[in-house]
């Protein structure tokens, strides 16, 4: 069992320490540093707040800034404004469950305070479990316990740590995706697909995870291909690929359909409190009771694409402006890290990369001694995923998001490149040698 594994216990202990420190620092800096007055989403509070509510807000209010306001608003009021649909329902549903557990305190706390407590406690739990899941995944993929251990520690020290603590969906998404990857590495495809599908309901990034399932299925096809009945095997492969795409795409499609019913079908609007209607008038937010938005008349009415384009100006090369040079510099370290990792891996395993990881080498004798650590053949699909995310993010997204926010994404380049930084053992690592660590030089 994992609690008896010393390295897991150490990762769990370190994750708890990092999370406690993060919560303490956010409370301190939230008290001493004035908030930046930006044109961010800030809905009015409808319920009166008492002394205990003010205390909770003073301790945890720093977790509710920026996009966290959207998640808290959705958990409290539902999807009322059009731009709320940029945020998927998985995390708000988790907050609602956490709030239900706090129902005995509702006489003392407002719903807003219960949501803040749910944010802090649930993301605390999700973060700890995600760190352990990443450690387990690293052991399965890298075949090097030391690198897996350090990768999990670096995950806890990531610059995105604050986003894993705040009212964002990154911590839950990390837990689900790390767990899904681990189940896939263990050969449990159905469990992995289910976890990937749930992750898609938390963040749209989960759609890209279908590549892991498809690559695994193609590997199984080529490894078991025989000349006895190749057409039957090909049919089974095509069916499994279709099922993977359908399973991961279903949460996304259902969410888009729900948005369509709210904004494009008559009579589907629900009552909205007057202060929130007034906020929509003042800020120009679209609600369901107005005219039908233009995306309702598209051949494929996707509200998500419309919101990213109109509200966040996300699109091909739209962020390439002179005034954005500082943000490109902010993203430079992660970009360099991924390019370096990709070049190192491709030059080391050219045949593996040419065959898309489906056949490791022309010489079967080399399969007897697989590489350890970052150069393990199993790393190929994760590195491709990181490179694709970097390319897409650099060309189509707000480029600075490649460092702070989506770094909590478990498929983000930063996490995939931890082992590269540890490919050569640091001298200090030998001083930290523990009984459960492999002997120094084991992963060299």
Coordinates of C-alpha atoms in Angstrom, one line a residue:
X1 CA 0.0 0.0 0.0
X2 CA 1.2 3.5 -0.8
X3 CA 1.3 4.9 2.7
X4 CA 4.0 2.2 3.5
X5 CA 6.2 3.4 0.7
X6 CA 8.8 5.8 2.2
X7 CA 9.2 7.9 -0.9
X8 CA 5.5 8.4 -1.3
X9 CA 5.2 9.4 2.3
X10 CA 8.1 11.9 1.8
X11 CA 6.3 13.4 -1.3
X12 CA 3.1 13.6 0.6
X13 CA 4.8 15.3 3.5
X14 CA 6.5 17.8 1.2
X15 CA 3.2 18.5 -0.6
X16 CA 1.4 19.2 2.7
X17 CA 4.2 21.6 3.8
X18 CA 4.2 23.5 0.5
X19 CA 0.4 23.8 0.6
X20 CA 0.4 25.1 4.2
X21 CA 3.1 27.6 3.4
X22 CA 1.3 28.8 0.3
X23 CA -1.9 29.4 2.2
X24 CA -0.1 31.3 4.9
X25 CA 1.7 33.4 2.4
X26 CA -1.5 34.3 0.5
X27 CA -3.2 35.3 3.7
X28 CA -0.2 37.5 4.7
X29 CA 0.2 39.2 1.3
X30 CA -3.5 39.6 0.8
X31 CA -3.6 41.6 4.0
X32 CA -0.6 43.8 3.4
X33 CA -0.6 44.4 -0.3
X34 CA -3.6 46.3 -1.9
X35 CA -5.5 44.6 -4.7
X36 CA -4.8 45.6 -8.2
X37 CA -7.8 47.4 -9.6
X38 CA -8.2 45.6 -12.9
X39 CA -11.3 45.2 -15.1
X40 CA -11.7 41.7 -14.0
X41 CA -14.9 39.8 -13.3
X42 CA -16.2 40.9 -9.8
X43 CA -19.9 40.2 -9.2
X44 CA -21.7 41.8 -6.3
X45 CA -22.3 39.9 -3.0
X46 CA -26.0 39.3 -2.7
X47 CA -26.0 37.9 0.9
X48 CA -25.0 40.0 3.9
X49 CA -21.7 39.1 5.6
X50 CA -21.1 38.8 9.3
X51 CA -18.0 38.8 11.4
X52 CA -17.2 35.2 10.7
X53 CA -17.6 35.7 7.0
X54 CA -15.2 38.7 7.1
X55 CA -12.7 36.5 9.0
X56 CA -12.9 33.8 6.4
X57 CA -12.5 36.4 3.6
X58 CA -9.5 37.8 5.3
X59 CA -7.8 34.4 5.6
X60 CA -8.9 32.9 2.3
X61 CA -10.0 35.9 0.1
X62 CA -6.7 35.8 -1.8
X63 CA -7.9 32.5 -3.3
X64 CA -10.8 34.1 -5.0
X65 CA -9.1 36.5 -7.4
X66 CA -9.2 36.6 -11.2
X67 CA -10.6 33.5 -12.8
X68 CA -11.4 32.0 -9.4
X69 CA -14.3 34.5 -9.3
X70 CA -15.9 32.8 -12.2
X71 CA -15.7 29.3 -10.6
X72 CA -17.1 30.7 -7.3
X73 CA -19.9 32.5 -9.2
X74 CA -20.8 29.5 -11.2
X75 CA -20.9 27.3 -8.1
X76 CA -23.2 29.8 -6.4
X77 CA -25.4 31.0 -9.2
X78 CA -24.9 28.7 -12.2
X79 CA -24.0 29.8 -15.7
X80 CA -25.8 33.1 -16.1
X81 CA -23.4 35.1 -18.3
X82 CA -22.2 34.0 -21.7
X83 CA -18.5 34.3 -20.9
X84 CA -19.0 32.0 -17.8
X85 CA -19.1 29.1 -20.3
X86 CA -15.3 29.5 -20.8
X87 CA -15.0 27.6 -17.5
X88 CA -16.0 24.0 -17.5
X89 CA -18.4 22.6 -14.8
X90 CA -16.3 19.9 -13.2
X91 CA -14.7 22.1 -10.6
X92 CA -17.8 24.1 -9.7
X93 CA -19.6 20.8 -9.2
X94 CA -16.9 19.7 -6.8
X95 CA -17.2 23.0 -4.9
X96 CA -21.0 22.5 -4.6
X97 CA -20.4 19.0 -3.1
X98 CA -17.9 20.5 -0.6
X99 CA -20.4 23.2 0.3
X100 CA -23.0 20.6 1.0
X101 CA -20.7 19.0 3.5
X102 CA -20.5 22.4 5.3
X103 CA -24.3 22.8 5.4
X104 CA -24.4 22.4 9.2
X105 CA -22.4 25.7 9.4
X106 CA -24.7 27.6 7.1
X107 CA -26.3 29.4 10.1
X108 CA -22.9 30.8 10.9
X109 CA -21.4 31.2 7.4
X110 CA -22.7 32.6 4.2
X111 CA -22.6 30.5 1.0
X112 CA -19.7 32.5 -0.2
X113 CA -17.7 31.7 2.9
X114 CA -18.5 28.0 2.5
X115 CA -17.3 28.1 -1.1
X116 CA -14.0 29.7 0.0
X117 CA -13.5 27.0 2.6
X118 CA -14.3 24.4 0.0
X119 CA -11.8 25.9 -2.4
X120 CA -9.0 25.8 0.2
X121 CA -9.8 22.3 1.5
X122 CA -10.5 20.6 -1.7
X123 CA -7.6 22.0 -3.6
X124 CA -5.4 21.1 -0.6
X125 CA -6.6 17.5 -1.0
X126 CA -6.4 17.5 -4.8
X127 CA -2.8 18.9 -4.8
X128 CA -1.5 16.3 -2.3
X129 CA -3.0 13.4 -4.2
X130 CA -1.8 14.9 -7.5
X131 CA 1.8 15.0 -6.2
X132 CA 1.6 11.4 -5.2
X133 CA 0.0 10.4 -8.5
X134 CA 2.8 12.2 -10.3
X135 CA 5.4 10.3 -8.3
X136 CA 3.7 7.0 -9.2
X137 CA 3.5 7.9 -12.8
X138 CA 7.2 8.9 -12.8
X139 CA 8.2 5.5 -11.4
X140 CA 6.2 3.8 -14.2
X141 CA 7.4 5.9 -17.1
X142 CA 11.0 6.7 -16.1
X143 CA 11.9 3.4 -14.4
X144 CA 14.0 5.5 -12.0
X145 CA 12.6 6.1 -8.5
X146 CA 15.1 9.0 -7.8
X147 CA 14.0 11.0 -10.8
X148 CA 10.3 10.3 -10.1
X149 CA 10.8 11.5 -6.5
X150 CA 12.5 14.8 -7.6
X151 CA 9.9 15.4 -10.3
X152 CA 7.1 15.2 -7.7
X153 CA 9.0 17.6 -5.4
X154 CA 9.6 20.1 -8.3
X155 CA 5.9 19.8 -9.1
X156 CA 5.2 21.1 -5.6
X157 CA 7.6 23.9 -6.0
X158 CA 6.3 24.9 -9.5
X159 CA 5.8 28.7 -10.1
X160 CA 2.1 27.6 -10.7
X161 CA 1.8 26.6 -7.1
X162 CA -0.5 29.5 -6.2
X163 CA -2.8 28.5 -9.0
X164 CA -3.0 25.0 -7.6
X165 CA -4.1 26.5 -4.3
X166 CA -6.5 29.2 -5.5
X167 CA -10.0 28.7 -6.8
X168 CA -8.8 27.4 -10.1
X169 CA -9.5 23.9 -11.6
X170 CA -5.8 23.1 -12.2
X171 CA -5.4 20.9 -9.0
X172 CA -8.4 18.7 -9.8
X173 CA -7.4 18.5 -13.4
X174 CA -3.8 17.5 -12.5
X175 CA -5.1 14.8 -10.1
X176 CA -7.4 13.3 -12.7
X177 CA -4.9 13.4 -15.6
X178 CA -2.0 12.1 -13.6
X179 CA -4.2 9.3 -12.4
X180 CA -5.5 8.5 -15.9
X181 CA -1.9 8.4 -17.2
X182 CA -0.9 6.0 -14.4
X183 CA -3.8 3.7 -15.1
X184 CA -3.0 3.7 -18.8
X185 CA 0.7 2.8 -18.0
X186 CA -0.7 -0.1 -15.9
X187 CA -2.7 -1.3 -18.9
X188 CA -6.1 -0.4 -17.4
X189 CA -7.5 1.3 -20.5
X190 CA -11.1 1.6 -19.5
X191 CA -10.3 3.2 -16.1
X192 CA -7.9 5.5 -17.8
X193 CA -10.5 6.6 -20.4
X194 CA -13.0 7.3 -17.7
X195 CA -10.6 9.5 -15.8
X196 CA -9.6 11.3 -18.9
X197 CA -13.3 11.9 -19.8
X198 CA -13.9 13.3 -16.3
X199 CA -10.8 15.5 -16.7
X200 CA -12.3 16.9 -20.0
X201 CA -15.3 18.0 -18.0
X202 CA -13.0 20.0 -15.7
X203 CA -10.8 21.7 -18.4
X204 CA -11.0 21.8 -22.2
X205 CA -7.3 20.8 -22.3
X206 CA -8.5 17.3 -21.5
X207 CA -9.5 16.8 -25.1
X208 CA -5.8 16.6 -26.1
X209 CA -5.4 13.7 -23.8
X210 CA -7.1 11.5 -26.3
X211 CA -3.6 11.2 -28.0
X212 CA -2.4 9.1 -25.0
X213 CA -5.2 6.6 -25.5
X214 CA -4.8 6.5 -29.3
X215 CA -1.1 6.0 -29.1
X216 CA -1.5 3.2 -26.5
X217 CA -4.0 1.4 -28.7
X218 CA -1.8 1.8 -31.8
X219 CA 1.1 0.3 -29.8
X220 CA -1.0 -2.7 -28.8
X221 CA -2.1 -3.1 -32.5
X222 CA 1.4 -3.2 -33.9
X223 CA 2.8 -5.3 -31.1
X224 CA 0.2 -8.0 -31.6
X225 CA -0.3 -7.8 -35.4
X226 CA -0.3 -11.2 -37.1
X227 CA -0.9 -12.3 -40.6
X228 CA -3.7 -14.7 -39.6
X229 CA -6.5 -12.1 -39.4
X230 CA -5.2 -8.6 -40.0
X231 CA -8.5 -7.1 -41.1
X232 CA -10.2 -8.1 -37.9
X233 CA -7.4 -6.6 -35.9
X234 CA -7.6 -3.4 -37.9
X235 CA -11.3 -3.2 -37.4
X236 CA -10.9 -3.6 -33.6
X237 CA -8.3 -0.8 -33.7
X238 CA -10.6 1.6 -35.6
X239 CA -13.4 0.8 -33.2
X240 CA -11.3 1.4 -30.1
X241 CA -10.0 4.7 -31.6
X242 CA -13.5 5.9 -32.3
X243 CA -14.6 4.9 -28.8
X244 CA -11.7 6.9 -27.3
X245 CA -12.5 10.0 -29.3
X246 CA -16.2 9.7 -28.4
X247 CA -15.6 9.1 -24.7
X248 CA -13.3 12.1 -24.3
X249 CA -15.4 14.3 -26.6
X250 CA -18.7 13.6 -24.9
X251 CA -18.3 15.9 -21.9
X252 CA -17.2 18.7 -24.1
X253 CA -20.1 18.2 -26.5
X254 CA -22.7 17.9 -23.7
X255 CA -21.4 21.2 -22.2
X256 CA -21.7 22.9 -25.6
X257 CA -25.2 21.6 -26.0
X258 CA -26.2 22.9 -22.6
X259 CA -25.0 26.4 -23.6
X260 CA -27.0 26.1 -26.8
X261 CA -30.2 25.3 -24.9
X262 CA -29.6 28.3 -22.7
X263 CA -28.9 30.9 -25.3
X264 CA -30.3 29.6 -28.6
X265 CA -33.6 27.9 -27.7
X266 CA -36.6 30.1 -26.7
X267 CA -38.1 29.8 -23.2
X268 CA -35.0 28.3 -21.7
X269 CA -33.9 31.4 -19.7
X270 CA -34.2 31.2 -15.9
X271 CA -34.8 34.1 -13.4
X272 CA -31.7 36.2 -12.6
X273 CA -31.4 38.3 -9.4
X274 CA -31.8 42.0 -10.2
X275 CA -28.3 43.0 -9.0
X276 CA -26.8 40.5 -11.4
X277 CA -28.9 41.8 -14.3
X278 CA -27.7 45.3 -13.5
X279 CA -24.1 44.1 -13.6
X280 CA -24.8 42.6 -17.1
X281 CA -26.1 46.0 -18.2
X282 CA -23.3 48.0 -16.7
X283 CA -20.5 45.7 -18.0
X284 CA -22.1 44.6 -21.3
X285 CA -22.3 40.9 -20.3
X286 CA -24.7 38.8 -22.4
X287 CA -27.4 36.9 -20.6
X288 CA -29.8 34.4 -22.0
X289 CA -32.8 36.7 -22.1
X290 CA -31.3 39.0 -24.8
X291 CA -31.0 38.5 -28.5
X292 CA -29.5 35.3 -29.8
X293 CA -25.7 35.5 -30.1
X294 CA -24.1 35.0 -33.5
X295 CA -22.6 31.6 -32.6
X296 CA -26.2 30.2 -32.4
X297 CA -26.3 30.4 -36.2
X298 CA -23.0 28.7 -36.9
X299 CA -23.0 25.3 -38.7
X300 CA -21.4 23.9 -35.5
X301 CA -22.5 26.3 -32.7
X302 CA -19.6 26.1 -30.3
X303 CA -19.8 28.8 -27.6
X304 CA -16.3 27.9 -26.4
X305 CA -14.7 28.9 -29.6
X306 CA -16.7 32.1 -29.7
X307 CA -15.8 33.1 -26.2
X308 CA -12.1 32.5 -26.7
X309 CA -12.1 34.7 -29.8
X310 CA -14.4 37.5 -28.7
X311 CA -13.7 37.8 -25.0
X312 CA -10.1 36.7 -24.7
X313 CA -8.8 37.4 -28.2
X314 CA -7.4 34.0 -28.6
X315 CA -6.4 33.0 -32.1
X316 CA -3.6 32.3 -34.5
X317 CA -0.8 34.9 -34.0
X318 CA -3.3 37.4 -32.4
X319 CA -0.9 37.9 -29.5
X320 CA 2.1 38.8 -31.6
X321 CA 2.3 42.5 -30.7
X322 CA 5.2 44.7 -29.8
X323 CA 3.7 45.5 -26.4
X324 CA 3.6 41.8 -25.5
X325 CA 7.4 41.4 -25.7
X326 CA 7.7 41.2 -21.9
X327 CA 5.2 38.3 -21.8
X328 CA 7.2 36.5 -24.4
X329 CA 10.3 36.9 -22.3
X330 CA 8.3 35.6 -19.3
X331 CA 7.6 32.4 -21.3
X332 CA 11.1 32.1 -22.6
X333 CA 12.5 29.7 -19.8
X334 CA 9.8 27.1 -20.4
X335 CA 10.2 27.4 -24.1
X336 CA 13.9 26.9 -24.0
X337 CA 13.4 23.9 -21.6
X338 CA 11.0 22.2 -23.9
X339 CA 13.1 22.8 -27.1
X340 CA 16.2 21.5 -25.3
X341 CA 14.3 18.4 -24.0
X342 CA 12.9 17.7 -27.5
X343 CA 16.2 18.1 -29.2
X344 CA 18.0 15.9 -26.7
X345 CA 15.4 13.1 -27.0
X346 CA 15.1 13.2 -30.8
X347 CA 18.9 13.1 -31.3
X348 CA 19.2 10.2 -28.9
X349 CA 16.3 8.1 -30.3
X350 CA 15.9 9.1 -34.0
X351 CA 14.4 5.7 -35.0
X352 CA 12.0 5.7 -32.1
X353 CA 10.8 9.2 -33.1
X354 CA 10.6 8.3 -36.8
X355 CA 8.3 5.4 -36.0
X356 CA 6.2 7.6 -33.6
X357 CA 7.2 5.4 -30.6
X358 CA 5.4 2.4 -32.1
X359 CA 8.7 0.6 -32.8
X360 CA 11.7 1.4 -30.7
X361 CA 14.6 0.1 -32.7
X362 CA 15.5 -1.8 -35.9
X363 CA 17.6 -4.2 -33.7
X364 CA 15.5 -6.2 -31.3
X365 CA 18.6 -6.9 -29.1
X366 CA 18.5 -3.3 -27.9
X367 CA 15.1 -3.9 -26.4
X368 CA 16.7 -6.0 -23.7
X369 CA 18.3 -3.0 -22.0
X370 CA 15.8 -0.2 -22.0
X371 CA 17.0 3.3 -21.2
X372 CA 16.2 4.7 -17.8
X373 CA 15.0 8.2 -16.8
X374 CA 14.2 10.9 -19.3
X375 CA 15.5 8.8 -22.2
X376 CA 13.1 6.0 -21.5
X377 CA 11.1 5.0 -24.6
X378 CA 7.9 5.5 -22.6
X379 CA 8.7 9.3 -22.4
X380 CA 8.1 9.7 -26.1
X381 CA 4.4 10.3 -26.1
X382 CA 4.6 12.7 -23.1
X383 CA 7.3 14.7 -24.8
X384 CA 5.3 14.9 -28.0
X385 CA 2.4 16.1 -26.0
X386 CA 4.5 18.8 -24.3
X387 CA 5.9 20.0 -27.7
X388 CA 2.4 20.2 -29.2
X389 CA 1.1 22.2 -26.3
X390 CA 4.1 24.6 -26.5
X391 CA 3.6 25.0 -30.2
X392 CA -0.1 25.6 -29.9
X393 CA 0.3 27.9 -26.9
X394 CA 3.0 29.9 -28.6
X395 CA 1.0 30.5 -31.8
X396 CA -2.6 30.7 -30.6
X397 CA -2.8 31.5 -26.9
X398 CA -1.7 34.2 -24.5
X399 CA 1.9 33.2 -24.5
X400 CA 2.7 34.1 -20.9
X401 CA 0.2 31.4 -19.8
X402 CA 2.9 28.9 -20.6
X403 CA 4.5 29.7 -17.3
X404 CA 2.0 30.6 -14.6
X405 CA -1.5 29.2 -15.1
X406 CA -1.4 26.1 -17.3
X407 CA 1.8 25.0 -15.7
X408 CA -0.5 23.3 -13.3
X409 CA -1.6 21.3 -16.2
X410 CA 0.0 17.9 -15.8
X411 CA 0.8 17.7 -19.5
X412 CA 2.5 21.0 -19.5
X413 CA 6.1 21.1 -20.7
X414 CA 7.5 22.0 -17.3
X415 CA 6.4 18.8 -15.7
X416 CA 7.5 16.7 -18.6
X417 CA 11.0 18.2 -18.4
X418 CA 11.7 17.7 -14.7
X419 CA 13.6 14.5 -15.4
X420 CA 15.8 16.2 -18.0
X421 CA 17.1 18.6 -15.4
X422 CA 18.0 15.6 -13.2
X423 CA 19.5 13.5 -16.0
X424 CA 22.9 14.1 -14.4
X425 CA 22.8 13.6 -10.6
X426 CA 23.4 16.8 -8.6
X427 CA 26.1 16.5 -6.0
X428 CA 23.7 17.6 -3.3
X429 CA 21.4 14.7 -4.2
X430 CA 23.9 12.2 -2.8
X431 CA 23.8 14.0 0.5
X432 CA 20.1 13.5 0.6
X433 CA 20.4 9.7 0.0
X434 CA 17.8 7.7 1.9
X435 CA 17.3 4.0 2.4
X436 CA 14.6 3.8 -0.2
X437 CA 16.6 5.7 -2.9
X438 CA 18.6 3.8 -5.5
X439 CA 22.3 3.8 -5.1
X440 CA 24.0 7.0 -6.3
X441 CA 24.6 6.8 -10.1
X442 CA 21.7 4.3 -10.6
X443 CA 20.0 6.6 -13.1
X444 CA 23.1 8.0 -14.8

